[in-house]
């Protein structure tokens, strides 16, 4: 049996703009998805997922991964999925699944780990599930862990590799967080409302097609992310919080926030350095950069959200066991 786990993520800056090739910054978080994969010894005609025959409608990422990677048509697999990452909440649960299944199947087949290959396959799985529009932000963060920057040019020693999809190109970088980042926590506030990433990405595209002037918001997010990268490199927590606040305003203009997210962002700002929605929006989660995490978490709860004070920058995908 093989056990593989992959972390969720939260986007600090740049979601949605990153779909159009602009930069974005994300960190892995200490919520993980785990897969147990074993070869079925019975003469089943189907792969089994959590005890049931596989069905593309319910498990598109796993179904597509099996088609892409698992060439042994006669050897069926038994796959069990368990996860601490809430689904459709903007915390990268489907990316963690794509990364974990790509890693698991690839390891069963080749017995060697190639993180660029895993991240590439997982990105293709996400793009297919998101109607063709997806950046490699979530999948590369879940693959490599730590702090991941997607940029439109190669930036020094932290560059890992390039990814392209259709006419878009991203340069993937992984870098160490400044030690000052340890002086603040990321507090997640979950609205309890599920948002569909595919739908939100589609909504933004339609909005941009119908209102071309909104490209200004995408460009402003681009500039804020660049400022945020400087702030993170210099360990300037106040500056990072300030650009997070401004980033949220532009996400509101793009129509991806909602009343519940705005309310949690507003209360969290009272005790934190900055707060914004994270991920696709339309529900899901917000994050606050806070030096009073317990108080920020309590205020989020009082305003009706579920709070998590998370460890961030944790290890990426890992094979836990071979038996
Ligand atoms: C979703 O976590 C982030 C988005 O930017 C979509 C993507 O990058 O593919 C909204």
mmCIF file of C-alpha atoms in Angstrom, residues 129-252:
data_model
loop_
_atom_site.group_PDB
_atom_site.id
_atom_site.type_symbol
_atom_site.label_atom_id
_atom_site.label_comp_id
_atom_site.label_asym_id
_atom_site.label_seq_id
_atom_site.Cartn_x
_atom_site.Cartn_y
_atom_site.Cartn_z
ATOM 1 C CA UNK A 129 -11.877 20.460 -14.099
ATOM 2 C CA UNK A 130 -11.952 24.319 -14.298
ATOM 3 C CA UNK A 131 -13.115 24.466 -17.930
ATOM 4 C CA UNK A 132 -9.600 25.064 -19.311
ATOM 5 C CA UNK A 133 -8.876 28.212 -17.274
ATOM 6 C CA UNK A 134 -6.557 27.540 -14.349
ATOM 7 C CA UNK A 135 -3.239 28.855 -13.195
ATOM 8 C CA UNK A 136 -0.639 26.502 -11.683
ATOM 9 C CA UNK A 137 -0.792 28.487 -8.392
ATOM 10 C CA UNK A 138 -2.666 25.986 -6.230
ATOM 11 C CA UNK A 139 -1.051 22.848 -7.662
ATOM 12 C CA UNK A 140 2.532 24.134 -7.494
ATOM 13 C CA UNK A 141 2.040 25.301 -3.882
ATOM 14 C CA UNK A 142 0.613 21.922 -2.872
ATOM 15 C CA UNK A 143 3.474 20.151 -4.689
ATOM 16 C CA UNK A 144 6.415 22.146 -3.317
ATOM 17 C CA UNK A 145 4.991 23.463 -0.037
ATOM 18 C CA UNK A 146 6.572 26.541 1.572
ATOM 19 C CA UNK A 147 6.008 29.834 -0.183
ATOM 20 C CA UNK A 148 5.460 29.849 -3.946
ATOM 21 C CA UNK A 149 5.561 32.836 -6.271
ATOM 22 C CA UNK A 150 4.256 32.705 -9.811
ATOM 23 C CA UNK A 151 5.768 35.501 -11.860
ATOM 24 C CA UNK A 152 5.839 36.535 -15.510
ATOM 25 C CA UNK A 153 9.650 36.498 -15.582
ATOM 26 C CA UNK A 154 12.422 34.414 -14.029
ATOM 27 C CA UNK A 155 13.587 35.929 -10.732
ATOM 28 C CA UNK A 156 17.071 34.793 -9.689
ATOM 29 C CA UNK A 157 17.950 31.674 -7.741
ATOM 30 C CA UNK A 158 14.431 30.950 -6.565
ATOM 31 C CA UNK A 159 13.214 29.957 -10.058
ATOM 32 C CA UNK A 160 12.124 26.315 -10.396
ATOM 33 C CA UNK A 161 10.602 25.907 -13.893
ATOM 34 C CA UNK A 162 8.127 27.405 -16.412
ATOM 35 C CA UNK A 163 4.534 26.291 -17.013
ATOM 36 C CA UNK A 164 2.448 27.129 -20.026
ATOM 37 C CA UNK A 165 -1.239 26.601 -20.726
ATOM 38 C CA UNK A 166 -2.761 27.767 -24.002
ATOM 39 C CA UNK A 167 -1.197 31.231 -24.561
ATOM 40 C CA UNK A 168 -0.342 31.818 -20.864
ATOM 41 C CA UNK A 169 3.069 31.309 -19.294
ATOM 42 C CA UNK A 170 4.075 31.335 -15.627
ATOM 43 C CA UNK A 171 7.528 31.161 -14.040
ATOM 44 C CA UNK A 172 7.301 29.121 -10.842
ATOM 45 C CA UNK A 173 9.516 30.142 -7.888
ATOM 46 C CA UNK A 174 9.826 28.712 -4.416
ATOM 47 C CA UNK A 175 11.362 30.748 -1.624
ATOM 48 C CA UNK A 176 12.015 30.793 2.100
ATOM 49 C CA UNK A 177 9.914 33.087 4.223
ATOM 50 C CA UNK A 178 11.701 35.936 6.036
ATOM 51 C CA UNK A 179 12.048 35.130 9.748
ATOM 52 C CA UNK A 180 9.850 38.133 10.646
ATOM 53 C CA UNK A 181 6.935 36.185 9.166
ATOM 54 C CA UNK A 182 7.121 34.067 12.338
ATOM 55 C CA UNK A 183 5.963 37.173 14.248
ATOM 56 C CA UNK A 184 2.526 36.986 12.642
ATOM 57 C CA UNK A 185 -0.046 34.268 12.030
ATOM 58 C CA UNK A 186 -2.458 33.718 9.219
ATOM 59 C CA UNK A 187 -5.978 33.412 10.561
ATOM 60 C CA UNK A 188 -8.458 31.850 8.168
ATOM 61 C CA UNK A 189 -12.136 32.746 8.380
ATOM 62 C CA UNK A 190 -14.495 30.326 6.633
ATOM 63 C CA UNK A 191 -17.918 31.695 5.652
ATOM 64 C CA UNK A 192 -19.368 28.163 5.455
ATOM 65 C CA UNK A 193 -20.557 29.014 1.933
ATOM 66 C CA UNK A 194 -19.200 26.825 -0.855
ATOM 67 C CA UNK A 195 -17.844 28.643 -3.902
ATOM 68 C CA UNK A 196 -17.106 26.948 -7.225
ATOM 69 C CA UNK A 197 -13.671 27.930 -8.547
ATOM 70 C CA UNK A 198 -14.649 27.028 -12.122
ATOM 71 C CA UNK A 199 -17.754 29.244 -11.889
ATOM 72 C CA UNK A 200 -15.924 32.183 -10.289
ATOM 73 C CA UNK A 201 -13.127 32.043 -12.898
ATOM 74 C CA UNK A 202 -15.800 31.964 -15.637
ATOM 75 C CA UNK A 203 -17.675 34.898 -14.032
ATOM 76 C CA UNK A 204 -14.502 37.004 -13.977
ATOM 77 C CA UNK A 205 -13.806 36.220 -17.630
ATOM 78 C CA UNK A 206 -17.349 37.243 -18.615
ATOM 79 C CA UNK A 207 -17.110 40.403 -16.525
ATOM 80 C CA UNK A 208 -13.790 41.335 -18.153
ATOM 81 C CA UNK A 209 -15.194 40.586 -21.644
ATOM 82 C CA UNK A 210 -18.232 42.819 -20.982
ATOM 83 C CA UNK A 211 -16.388 45.557 -19.046
ATOM 84 C CA UNK A 212 -12.892 45.869 -20.554
ATOM 85 C CA UNK A 213 -12.082 48.764 -18.186
ATOM 86 C CA UNK A 214 -11.920 46.201 -15.333
ATOM 87 C CA UNK A 215 -8.511 45.212 -16.679
ATOM 88 C CA UNK A 216 -7.358 48.118 -14.470
ATOM 89 C CA UNK A 217 -8.219 46.028 -11.414
ATOM 90 C CA UNK A 218 -6.225 43.077 -12.763
ATOM 91 C CA UNK A 219 -3.286 45.412 -13.412
ATOM 92 C CA UNK A 220 -3.611 46.975 -9.943
ATOM 93 C CA UNK A 221 -3.532 43.479 -8.394
ATOM 94 C CA UNK A 222 -0.414 42.808 -10.474
ATOM 95 C CA UNK A 223 1.305 45.911 -9.030
ATOM 96 C CA UNK A 224 0.168 45.108 -5.458
ATOM 97 C CA UNK A 225 1.552 41.577 -5.714
ATOM 98 C CA UNK A 226 4.935 43.001 -6.740
ATOM 99 C CA UNK A 227 4.849 45.271 -3.651
ATOM 100 C CA UNK A 228 3.813 42.280 -1.526
ATOM 101 C CA UNK A 229 6.765 40.240 -2.769
ATOM 102 C CA UNK A 230 9.127 43.046 -1.685
ATOM 103 C CA UNK A 231 7.353 43.244 1.679
ATOM 104 C CA UNK A 232 7.726 39.479 2.215
ATOM 105 C CA UNK A 233 11.384 39.511 1.167
ATOM 106 C CA UNK A 234 12.100 42.348 3.626
ATOM 107 C CA UNK A 235 9.940 40.824 6.359
ATOM 108 C CA UNK A 236 7.804 44.002 6.403
ATOM 109 C CA UNK A 237 4.564 42.733 7.940
ATOM 110 C CA UNK A 238 2.806 46.144 7.990
ATOM 111 C CA UNK A 239 3.441 46.647 4.271
ATOM 112 C CA UNK A 240 2.222 43.120 3.501
ATOM 113 C CA UNK A 241 -0.984 43.704 5.495
ATOM 114 C CA UNK A 242 -1.582 47.010 3.694
ATOM 115 C CA UNK A 243 -1.310 45.459 0.221
ATOM 116 C CA UNK A 244 -3.605 42.598 1.288
ATOM 117 C CA UNK A 245 -6.253 45.188 2.233
ATOM 118 C CA UNK A 246 -5.932 46.918 -1.144
ATOM 119 C CA UNK A 247 -5.974 43.595 -3.013
ATOM 120 C CA UNK A 248 -9.363 42.796 -1.428
ATOM 121 C CA UNK A 249 -10.854 46.044 -2.794
ATOM 122 C CA UNK A 250 -9.887 45.077 -6.353
ATOM 123 C CA UNK A 251 -11.303 41.567 -5.885
ATOM 124 C CA UNK A 252 -14.564 43.228 -4.792
#
